[in-house]
mmCIF file of C-alpha atoms in Angstrom:
data_model
loop_
_atom_site.group_PDB
_atom_site.id
_atom_site.type_symbol
_atom_site.label_atom_id
_atom_site.label_comp_id
_atom_site.label_asym_id
_atom_site.label_seq_id
_atom_site.Cartn_x
_atom_site.Cartn_y
_atom_site.Cartn_z
ATOM 1 C CA UNK F 114 78.031 95.136 95.198
ATOM 2 C CA UNK F 115 76.365 93.773 92.088
ATOM 3 C CA UNK F 116 77.354 95.073 88.727
ATOM 4 C CA UNK F 117 74.156 96.392 87.145
ATOM 5 C CA UNK F 118 73.602 95.944 83.466
ATOM 6 C CA UNK F 119 73.511 99.091 81.409
ATOM 7 C CA UNK F 120 72.221 99.476 77.893
ATOM 8 C CA UNK F 121 74.741 100.940 75.563
ATOM 9 C CA UNK F 122 77.777 99.475 77.290
ATOM 10 C CA UNK F 123 80.496 99.566 74.695
ATOM 11 C CA UNK F 124 82.221 96.306 73.959
ATOM 12 C CA UNK F 125 85.837 96.420 75.019
ATOM 13 C CA UNK F 126 88.919 94.531 73.950
ATOM 14 C CA UNK F 127 88.004 91.655 76.220
ATOM 15 C CA UNK F 128 84.260 91.425 75.636
ATOM 16 C CA UNK F 129 81.228 92.820 77.361
ATOM 17 C CA UNK F 130 80.459 92.091 80.979
ATOM 18 C CA UNK F 131 76.939 90.798 81.394
ATOM 19 C CA UNK F 132 75.481 90.151 84.791
ATOM 20 C CA UNK F 133 72.621 87.946 85.837
ATOM 21 C CA UNK F 134 73.462 87.300 89.454
ATOM 22 C CA UNK F 135 77.080 86.662 88.424
ATOM 23 C CA UNK F 136 79.755 88.226 86.296
ATOM 24 C CA UNK F 137 80.416 86.683 82.898
ATOM 25 C CA UNK F 138 82.867 87.844 80.272
ATOM 26 C CA UNK F 139 81.402 87.080 76.877
ATOM 27 C CA UNK F 140 83.633 85.397 74.383
ATOM 28 C CA UNK F 141 82.645 87.225 71.253
ATOM 29 C CA UNK F 142 80.561 90.190 70.204
ATOM 30 C CA UNK F 143 78.195 92.454 72.060
ATOM 31 C CA UNK F 144 74.666 91.599 73.144
ATOM 32 C CA UNK F 145 71.484 92.735 71.447
ATOM 33 C CA UNK F 146 71.075 95.642 73.856
ATOM 34 C CA UNK F 147 74.487 97.169 73.211
ATOM 35 C CA UNK F 148 75.115 99.933 70.701
ATOM 36 C CA UNK F 149 74.650 97.395 67.882
ATOM 37 C CA UNK F 150 77.878 98.165 66.112
ATOM 38 C CA UNK F 151 78.978 95.282 63.905
ATOM 39 C CA UNK F 152 82.473 96.712 63.872
ATOM 40 C CA UNK F 153 82.581 96.696 67.678
ATOM 41 C CA UNK F 154 81.513 93.049 67.702
ATOM 42 C CA UNK F 155 84.232 92.161 65.207
ATOM 43 C CA UNK F 156 86.815 94.075 67.236
ATOM 44 C CA UNK F 157 85.708 92.267 70.385
ATOM 45 C CA UNK F 158 85.970 88.877 68.714
ATOM 46 C CA UNK F 159 89.366 89.680 67.213
ATOM 47 C CA UNK F 160 90.758 90.985 70.508
ATOM 48 C CA UNK F 161 89.434 87.966 72.413
ATOM 49 C CA UNK F 162 91.010 85.658 69.844
ATOM 50 C CA UNK F 163 94.324 87.480 70.177
ATOM 51 C CA UNK F 164 94.228 87.208 73.966
ATOM 52 C CA UNK F 165 93.394 83.502 73.871
ATOM 53 C CA UNK F 166 95.827 82.664 71.063
ATOM 54 C CA UNK F 167 98.140 79.799 72.042
ATOM 55 C CA UNK F 168 96.590 79.542 75.536
ATOM 56 C CA UNK F 169 95.785 75.907 76.202
ATOM 57 C CA UNK F 170 95.462 73.140 78.735
ATOM 58 C CA UNK F 171 95.558 73.597 82.492
ATOM 59 C CA UNK F 172 97.280 76.469 84.285
ATOM 60 C CA UNK F 173 98.151 75.870 87.934
ATOM 61 C CA UNK F 174 98.701 78.781 90.312
ATOM 62 C CA UNK F 175 98.581 79.243 94.071
ATOM 63 C CA UNK F 176 99.218 81.654 96.899
ATOM 64 C CA UNK F 177 97.532 84.637 98.525
ATOM 65 C CA UNK F 178 94.092 84.053 99.996
ATOM 66 C CA UNK F 179 93.638 87.834 100.011
ATOM 67 C CA UNK F 180 92.895 87.798 96.303
ATOM 68 C CA UNK F 181 90.744 84.646 96.323
ATOM 69 C CA UNK F 182 87.436 86.423 95.695
ATOM 70 C CA UNK F 183 88.961 88.479 92.884
ATOM 71 C CA UNK F 184 90.658 85.415 91.443
ATOM 72 C CA UNK F 185 87.369 83.484 91.465
ATOM 73 C CA UNK F 186 85.802 86.171 89.281
ATOM 74 C CA UNK F 187 88.828 86.473 87.033
ATOM 75 C CA UNK F 188 89.018 82.740 86.420
ATOM 76 C CA UNK F 189 85.302 82.493 85.667
ATOM 77 C CA UNK F 190 85.370 85.414 83.250
ATOM 78 C CA UNK F 191 88.586 84.359 81.555
ATOM 79 C CA UNK F 192 87.498 80.770 81.029
ATOM 80 C CA UNK F 193 84.217 81.999 79.521
ATOM 81 C CA UNK F 194 86.308 83.813 76.919
ATOM 82 C CA UNK F 195 89.146 81.368 76.346
ATOM 83 C CA UNK F 196 87.389 78.055 75.930
ATOM 84 C CA UNK F 197 89.517 74.984 76.333
ATOM 85 C CA UNK F 198 91.708 76.560 79.021
ATOM 86 C CA UNK F 199 91.439 75.506 82.665
ATOM 87 C CA UNK F 200 92.844 77.846 85.324
ATOM 88 C CA UNK F 201 93.169 76.361 88.804
ATOM 89 C CA UNK F 202 94.209 78.804 91.544
ATOM 90 C CA UNK F 203 94.777 77.254 94.954
ATOM 91 C CA UNK F 204 94.075 79.805 97.664
ATOM 92 C CA UNK F 205 96.563 79.063 100.432
ATOM 93 C CA UNK F 206 98.917 81.797 101.602
ATOM 94 C CA UNK F 207 101.545 84.099 100.158
ATOM 95 C CA UNK F 208 104.337 82.076 101.723
ATOM 96 C CA UNK F 209 103.068 78.786 100.312
ATOM 97 C CA UNK F 210 102.547 80.349 96.887
ATOM 98 C CA UNK F 211 106.120 81.607 96.691
ATOM 99 C CA UNK F 212 107.461 78.207 97.771
ATOM 100 C CA UNK F 213 105.370 76.493 95.082
ATOM 101 C CA UNK F 214 106.569 78.972 92.444
ATOM 102 C CA UNK F 215 110.222 78.589 93.375
ATOM 103 C CA UNK F 216 109.814 74.809 93.254
ATOM 104 C CA UNK F 217 108.463 75.106 89.725
ATOM 105 C CA UNK F 218 105.095 73.499 90.482
ATOM 106 C CA UNK F 219 102.906 76.466 89.419
ATOM 107 C CA UNK F 220 102.839 78.836 86.462
ATOM 108 C CA UNK F 221 102.559 81.881 88.707
ATOM 109 C CA UNK F 222 102.016 82.669 92.381
ATOM 110 C CA UNK F 223 100.045 85.270 94.292
ATOM 111 C CA UNK F 224 101.728 87.132 97.154
ATOM 112 C CA UNK F 225 100.629 90.052 99.312
ATOM 113 C CA UNK F 226 104.251 91.001 99.864
ATOM 114 C CA UNK F 227 106.997 91.522 97.325
ATOM 115 C CA UNK F 228 109.657 88.856 96.959
ATOM 116 C CA UNK F 229 112.538 89.078 99.405
ATOM 117 C CA UNK F 230 116.108 89.055 98.010
ATOM 118 C CA UNK F 231 116.596 85.444 99.089
ATOM 119 C CA UNK F 232 113.319 84.456 97.395
ATOM 120 C CA UNK F 233 114.450 86.161 94.194
ATOM 121 C CA UNK F 234 117.700 84.208 94.422
ATOM 122 C CA UNK F 235 115.759 80.949 94.830
ATOM 123 C CA UNK F 236 113.574 81.801 91.826
ATOM 124 C CA UNK F 237 116.606 81.714 89.536
ATOM 125 C CA UNK F 238 116.637 77.930 89.880
ATOM 126 C CA UNK F 239 113.170 77.797 88.310
ATOM 127 C CA UNK F 240 113.421 80.730 85.888
ATOM 128 C CA UNK F 241 115.799 79.553 83.184
ATOM 129 C CA UNK F 242 117.776 81.601 80.625
ATOM 130 C CA UNK F 243 119.045 83.926 83.337
ATOM 131 C CA UNK F 244 115.563 84.926 84.429
ATOM 132 C CA UNK F 245 114.184 85.580 87.898
ATOM 133 C CA UNK F 246 110.885 86.043 89.690
ATOM 134 C CA UNK F 247 109.347 89.510 89.437
ATOM 135 C CA UNK F 248 106.461 91.232 91.213
ATOM 136 C CA UNK F 249 103.455 92.301 89.125
ATOM 137 C CA UNK F 250 100.973 94.348 91.229
ATOM 138 C CA UNK F 251 97.512 93.162 90.222
ATOM 139 C CA UNK F 252 95.091 93.594 93.141
ATOM 140 C CA UNK F 253 94.790 96.368 95.714
ATOM 141 C CA UNK F 254 92.501 96.755 98.643
ATOM 142 C CA UNK F 255 91.923 97.481 102.301
ATOM 143 C CA UNK F 256 92.752 95.101 105.118
ATOM 144 C CA UNK F 257 89.593 95.416 107.167
ATOM 145 C CA UNK F 258 89.696 95.139 110.931
ATOM 146 C CA UNK F 259 86.563 93.121 111.508
ATOM 147 C CA UNK F 260 84.886 92.778 114.883
ATOM 148 C CA UNK F 261 81.878 91.094 116.480
ATOM 149 C CA UNK F 262 80.575 92.888 119.528
ATOM 150 C CA UNK F 263 76.888 92.512 120.300
ATOM 151 C CA UNK F 264 75.179 95.869 120.668
ATOM 152 C CA UNK F 265 78.049 97.820 119.056
ATOM 153 C CA UNK F 266 77.589 98.667 115.372
ATOM 154 C CA UNK F 267 80.146 101.473 115.111
ATOM 155 C CA UNK F 268 83.695 101.384 116.420
ATOM 156 C CA UNK F 269 86.736 103.639 116.020
ATOM 157 C CA UNK F 270 90.291 102.536 116.837
ATOM 158 C CA UNK F 271 93.711 104.031 116.186
ATOM 159 C CA UNK F 272 97.072 102.412 115.532
ATOM 160 C CA UNK F 273 98.396 102.391 119.137
ATOM 161 C CA UNK F 274 95.161 100.864 120.421
ATOM 162 C CA UNK F 275 95.138 98.234 117.676
ATOM 163 C CA UNK F 276 98.756 97.391 118.441
ATOM 164 C CA UNK F 277 97.959 96.868 122.115
ATOM 165 C CA UNK F 278 94.900 94.763 121.311
ATOM 166 C CA UNK F 279 96.795 92.439 118.973
ATOM 167 C CA UNK F 280 99.729 92.317 121.413
ATOM 168 C CA UNK F 281 97.389 91.258 124.252
ATOM 169 C CA UNK F 282 98.100 94.458 126.186
ATOM 170 C CA UNK F 283 94.484 95.636 125.986
ATOM 171 C CA UNK F 284 92.294 92.706 127.003
ATOM 172 C CA UNK F 285 88.813 94.084 127.590
ATOM 173 C CA UNK F 286 86.376 95.964 125.376
ATOM 174 C CA UNK F 287 85.668 98.646 127.987
ATOM 175 C CA UNK F 288 89.341 99.560 128.299
ATOM 176 C CA UNK F 289 89.919 103.290 128.829
ATOM 177 C CA UNK F 290 91.808 103.662 125.525
ATOM 178 C CA UNK F 291 88.881 102.243 123.542
ATOM 179 C CA UNK F 292 86.382 104.334 125.520
ATOM 180 C CA UNK F 293 88.311 107.502 124.742
ATOM 181 C CA UNK F 294 88.028 106.839 121.007
ATOM 182 C CA UNK F 295 84.330 105.964 121.295
ATOM 183 C CA UNK F 296 82.805 108.388 123.844
ATOM 184 C CA UNK F 297 79.242 107.862 122.592
ATOM 185 C CA UNK F 298 79.382 104.060 122.431
ATOM 186 C CA UNK F 299 78.292 101.810 125.290
ATOM 187 C CA UNK F 300 81.156 99.331 125.411
ATOM 188 C CA UNK F 301 80.549 96.066 127.283
ATOM 189 C CA UNK F 302 82.732 94.656 130.043
ATOM 190 C CA UNK F 303 83.731 91.727 127.875
ATOM 191 C CA UNK F 304 87.076 90.028 127.102
ATOM 192 C CA UNK F 305 88.620 90.701 123.687
ATOM 193 C CA UNK F 306 89.278 87.605 121.607
ATOM 194 C CA UNK F 307 91.804 88.540 118.926
ATOM 195 C CA UNK F 308 92.271 86.254 115.921
ATOM 196 C CA UNK F 309 95.288 86.142 113.622
ATOM 197 C CA UNK F 310 96.520 84.011 110.717
ATOM 198 C CA UNK F 311 98.024 80.632 111.604
ATOM 199 C CA UNK F 312 100.233 80.347 108.511
ATOM 200 C CA UNK F 313 102.734 82.668 106.838
ATOM 201 C CA UNK F 314 100.669 85.464 105.354
ATOM 202 C CA UNK F 315 101.307 88.608 103.370
ATOM 203 C CA UNK F 316 98.185 90.063 104.970
ATOM 204 C CA UNK F 317 99.834 89.617 108.365
ATOM 205 C CA UNK F 318 102.999 91.260 107.066
ATOM 206 C CA UNK F 319 101.123 94.263 105.683
ATOM 207 C CA UNK F 320 99.269 94.747 108.970
ATOM 208 C CA UNK F 321 102.659 94.587 110.695
ATOM 209 C CA UNK F 322 104.042 97.225 108.344
ATOM 210 C CA UNK F 323 101.116 99.495 109.196
ATOM 211 C CA UNK F 324 101.513 99.024 112.944
ATOM 212 C CA UNK F 325 105.277 99.437 112.734
ATOM 213 C CA UNK F 326 104.942 102.668 110.759
ATOM 214 C CA UNK F 327 102.226 104.214 112.918
ATOM 215 C CA UNK F 328 102.614 102.742 116.418
ATOM 216 C CA UNK F 329 106.304 101.973 116.717
ATOM 217 C CA UNK F 330 106.372 102.486 120.485
ATOM 218 C CA UNK F 331 103.574 99.934 120.979
ATOM 219 C CA UNK F 332 104.419 97.405 118.244
ATOM 220 C CA UNK F 333 107.986 96.155 118.634
ATOM 221 C CA UNK F 334 107.876 93.357 116.094
ATOM 222 C CA UNK F 335 109.417 93.103 112.646
ATOM 223 C CA UNK F 336 106.906 92.996 109.795
ATOM 224 C CA UNK F 337 107.081 89.334 108.844
ATOM 225 C CA UNK F 338 104.631 86.894 107.274
ATOM 226 C CA UNK F 339 104.517 84.802 110.464
ATOM 227 C CA UNK F 340 102.351 86.232 113.261
ATOM 228 C CA UNK F 341 104.831 87.602 115.824
ATOM 229 C CA UNK F 342 102.890 88.528 118.960
ATOM 230 C CA UNK F 343 101.994 86.297 121.913
ATOM 231 C CA UNK F 344 98.439 85.386 122.812
ATOM 232 C CA UNK F 345 95.419 85.571 120.601
ATOM 233 C CA UNK F 346 93.941 82.704 118.610
ATOM 234 C CA UNK F 347 95.006 81.455 115.192
ATOM 235 C CA UNK F 348 92.899 80.515 112.177
ATOM 236 C CA UNK F 349 93.804 79.367 108.695
ATOM 237 C CA UNK F 350 93.526 81.831 105.829
ATOM 238 C CA UNK F 351 91.592 85.060 105.627
ATOM 239 C CA UNK F 352 88.426 83.001 105.331
ATOM 240 C CA UNK F 353 89.222 81.183 108.568
ATOM 241 C CA UNK F 354 89.841 84.390 110.516
ATOM 242 C CA UNK F 355 86.665 85.940 109.112
ATOM 243 C CA UNK F 356 84.628 82.869 110.034
ATOM 244 C CA UNK F 357 85.859 82.981 113.620
ATOM 245 C CA UNK F 358 85.094 86.689 113.962
ATOM 246 C CA UNK F 359 81.640 86.116 112.505
ATOM 247 C CA UNK F 360 80.888 83.389 115.042
ATOM 248 C CA UNK F 361 82.520 84.645 118.249
ATOM 249 C CA UNK F 362 81.050 87.530 120.235
ATOM 250 C CA UNK F 363 83.819 89.794 121.567
ATOM 251 C CA UNK F 364 86.187 88.962 118.722
ATOM 252 C CA UNK F 365 88.386 91.022 116.427
ATOM 253 C CA UNK F 366 90.553 90.049 113.471
ATOM 254 C CA UNK F 367 91.970 91.199 110.145
ATOM 255 C CA UNK F 368 91.159 90.163 106.599
ATOM 256 C CA UNK F 369 90.434 91.641 103.193
ATOM 257 C CA UNK F 370 87.294 93.735 102.870
ATOM 258 C CA UNK F 371 85.599 91.236 100.554
ATOM 259 C CA UNK F 372 85.436 88.726 103.412
ATOM 260 C CA UNK F 373 83.785 91.284 105.696
ATOM 261 C CA UNK F 374 81.331 92.269 102.974
ATOM 262 C CA UNK F 375 80.354 88.720 102.046
ATOM 263 C CA UNK F 376 79.822 87.674 105.673
ATOM 264 C CA UNK F 377 78.326 90.995 106.823
ATOM 265 C CA UNK F 378 80.992 91.558 109.456
ATOM 266 C CA UNK F 379 81.271 95.012 111.052
ATOM 267 C CA UNK F 380 84.547 96.821 110.381
ATOM 268 C CA UNK F 381 86.534 99.331 112.404
ATOM 269 C CA UNK F 382 86.984 102.950 111.317
ATOM 270 C CA UNK F 383 90.604 104.031 111.706
ATOM 271 C CA UNK F 384 91.565 107.286 113.398
ATOM 272 C CA UNK F 385 94.605 108.302 111.349
ATOM 273 C CA UNK F 386 94.803 111.879 112.559
ATOM 274 C CA UNK F 387 92.845 113.084 109.536
ATOM 275 C CA UNK F 388 89.768 115.262 109.926
ATOM 276 C CA UNK F 389 87.568 112.200 110.503
ATOM 277 C CA UNK F 390 88.046 108.458 111.114
ATOM 278 C CA UNK F 391 88.354 106.539 107.868
ATOM 279 C CA UNK F 392 86.189 103.589 106.898
ATOM 280 C CA UNK F 393 87.533 100.517 105.119
ATOM 281 C CA UNK F 394 86.193 100.899 101.581
ATOM 282 C CA UNK F 395 87.620 100.251 98.139
ATOM 283 C CA UNK F 396 87.464 103.952 97.334
ATOM 284 C CA UNK F 397 89.298 104.942 100.515
ATOM 285 C CA UNK F 398 91.946 102.274 99.955
ATOM 286 C CA UNK F 399 92.439 103.537 96.403
ATOM 287 C CA UNK F 400 93.280 106.981 97.787
ATOM 288 C CA UNK F 401 96.117 105.462 99.792
ATOM 289 C CA UNK F 402 97.352 103.121 97.051
ATOM 290 C CA UNK F 403 97.350 105.945 94.490
ATOM 291 C CA UNK F 404 100.309 107.469 96.329
ATOM 292 C CA UNK F 405 102.399 104.306 95.930
ATOM 293 C CA UNK F 406 105.727 104.480 94.138
ATOM 294 C CA UNK F 407 107.478 101.727 92.189
ATOM 295 C CA UNK F 408 110.572 100.654 94.103
ATOM 296 C CA UNK F 409 111.456 97.612 92.005
ATOM 297 C CA UNK F 410 114.117 97.754 89.340
ATOM 298 C CA UNK F 411 114.113 96.452 85.783
ATOM 299 C CA UNK F 412 110.893 94.585 85.104
ATOM 300 C CA UNK F 413 110.157 94.180 88.810
ATOM 301 C CA UNK F 414 107.228 96.422 89.817
ATOM 302 C CA UNK F 415 107.244 96.113 93.616
ATOM 303 C CA UNK F 416 105.548 99.109 95.251
ATOM 304 C CA UNK F 417 106.350 101.328 98.212
ATOM 305 C CA UNK F 418 103.110 102.032 100.141
ATOM 306 C CA UNK F 419 102.588 104.876 102.615
ATOM 307 C CA UNK F 420 101.017 103.180 105.641
ATOM 308 C CA UNK F 421 101.307 106.341 107.733
ATOM 309 C CA UNK F 422 99.176 108.545 105.488
ATOM 310 C CA UNK F 423 96.985 111.118 107.204
ATOM 311 C CA UNK F 424 95.264 112.296 104.047
ATOM 312 C CA UNK F 425 91.531 112.809 104.449
ATOM 313 C CA UNK F 426 89.594 109.780 103.322
ATOM 314 C CA UNK F 427 92.694 107.616 102.772
ATOM 315 C CA UNK F 428 92.377 104.225 104.472
ATOM 316 C CA UNK F 429 95.910 103.326 105.600
ATOM 317 C CA UNK F 430 95.797 99.557 106.206
ATOM 318 C CA UNK F 431 96.159 98.401 102.622
ATOM 319 C CA UNK F 432 97.852 95.682 100.703
ATOM 320 C CA UNK F 433 98.762 95.043 97.111
ATOM 321 C CA UNK F 434 98.742 91.462 95.876
ATOM 322 C CA UNK F 435 101.423 90.643 93.327
ATOM 323 C CA UNK F 436 101.346 87.912 90.733
ATOM 324 C CA UNK F 437 104.815 86.386 90.700
ATOM 325 C CA UNK F 438 106.174 85.217 87.348
ATOM 326 C CA UNK F 439 109.583 84.827 85.699
ATOM 327 C CA UNK F 440 110.695 87.839 83.661
ATOM 328 C CA UNK F 441 112.231 85.278 81.305
ATOM 329 C CA UNK F 442 112.694 81.548 81.438
ATOM 330 C CA UNK F 443 109.053 80.718 82.208
ATOM 331 C CA UNK F 444 108.139 77.092 81.542
ATOM 332 C CA UNK F 445 107.385 76.709 77.808
ATOM 333 C CA UNK F 446 104.260 74.630 78.393
ATOM 334 C CA UNK F 447 102.574 77.318 80.516
ATOM 335 C CA UNK F 448 104.099 80.582 79.246
ATOM 336 C CA UNK F 449 101.408 81.396 76.683
ATOM 337 C CA UNK F 450 98.599 80.720 79.142
ATOM 338 C CA UNK F 451 100.260 82.708 81.934
ATOM 339 C CA UNK F 452 100.623 85.685 79.591
ATOM 340 C CA UNK F 453 97.074 85.305 78.321
ATOM 341 C CA UNK F 454 95.524 85.115 81.787
ATOM 342 C CA UNK F 455 97.564 88.009 83.208
ATOM 343 C CA UNK F 456 96.702 90.038 80.107
ATOM 344 C CA UNK F 457 93.075 89.701 81.142
ATOM 345 C CA UNK F 458 93.599 90.425 84.857
ATOM 346 C CA UNK F 459 95.512 93.631 84.040
ATOM 347 C CA UNK F 460 93.017 94.729 81.370
ATOM 348 C CA UNK F 461 90.420 97.455 81.877
ATOM 349 C CA UNK F 462 87.703 94.862 82.366
ATOM 350 C CA UNK F 463 89.811 92.732 84.675
ATOM 351 C CA UNK F 464 90.567 95.712 86.873
ATOM 352 C CA UNK F 465 86.960 96.934 86.750
ATOM 353 C CA UNK F 466 85.807 93.681 88.320
ATOM 354 C CA UNK F 467 87.915 94.481 91.403
ATOM 355 C CA UNK F 468 85.820 97.481 92.408
ATOM 356 C CA UNK F 469 82.671 95.405 92.178
ATOM 357 C CA UNK F 470 84.165 92.758 94.482
ATOM 358 C CA UNK F 471 85.410 95.026 97.279
ATOM 359 C CA UNK F 472 88.974 95.426 96.033
ATOM 360 C CA UNK F 473 90.819 98.453 94.656
ATOM 361 C CA UNK F 474 92.123 98.580 91.078
ATOM 362 C CA UNK F 475 95.822 99.219 90.572
ATOM 363 C CA UNK F 476 96.421 102.903 89.684
ATOM 364 C CA UNK F 477 96.298 103.385 85.904
ATOM 365 C CA UNK F 478 99.871 104.650 85.546
ATOM 366 C CA UNK F 479 101.259 101.620 87.362
ATOM 367 C CA UNK F 480 98.897 99.213 85.632
ATOM 368 C CA UNK F 481 100.097 100.426 82.229
ATOM 369 C CA UNK F 482 103.589 99.245 83.197
ATOM 370 C CA UNK F 483 102.143 95.937 84.386
ATOM 371 C CA UNK F 484 100.587 95.375 80.934
ATOM 372 C CA UNK F 485 103.864 96.161 79.197
ATOM 373 C CA UNK F 486 105.722 93.751 81.442
ATOM 374 C CA UNK F 487 103.175 90.957 80.994
ATOM 375 C CA UNK F 488 103.485 91.319 77.218
ATOM 376 C CA UNK F 489 107.278 90.989 77.513
ATOM 377 C CA UNK F 490 107.339 87.789 79.591
ATOM 378 C CA UNK F 491 109.313 85.067 77.864
#
């Protein structure tokens, strides 16, 4: 979706969002079509200056490809506000991001799964002064099940059927289980080509958590970042899986909704047992994420998601991407910039951008704790 410009948009603490084919966060003041308040312009400039204070040089980060499209917008907007700062986020995978963070080569990492105990232990080598890596939930959203099946523009699947498809137990599109869920759809006699991630991926792990919670008798694998099932075809990153699904008739795969939206890939509605199958949308994912509870302790804000929800309109295959930083003992040369950038991403404007890009903002109550924690990083 494009963010449409509205007259009278009040300048916020991070500047006004103006759109002309792209999102830009202005550095200072409001535009001539805003409410014209000189005080608001001064407040905007002062708040932007406070956010950018001490931020400098180049900030390196890497990890989750799930948040790439959100990160692209965040970086563009932030750098328009904080001139002289360069943020470089390498979209790779959650696993690679955590390794880079624990090796001390990036200021923060993005991961679609919370740190494991052994990863927290490893982080203590990088986080000095007795610090450790913590999880800061920053991006939410649906994991879309994208498909390419000529002549079929609407498809419903449930968890057991998905589990069998990705486990190579259902191999043809006109299988009886798929027909039962789609009685009014003419399904072709065509082989299913299932694509999965080739590298360690938090998106893979979250899909595994969903299948394990909702189709335990059909999905016998532990929810790990590495793809566990035999068969299927592998592709690198969410973008790679999406590209394959886009190109190959008879294919199915999983990736964040923004990839389906940008490439116009059809997505599966999920039969959760609710009153109607649920579509993968930001709004529907937000309904599921809103029920999340913080399970982390101290400054760690790892979340417990309910993948087995049957609430009407709640899309169950969701993920939350965490930014991983040290609670204390961050590298002195990047600390100020890490705090500055994460202050923006967790701000009202930073979270607002997510909805426009096919993601789901973090629930306000949880995000308030994220802001407090970002401010306390040392």
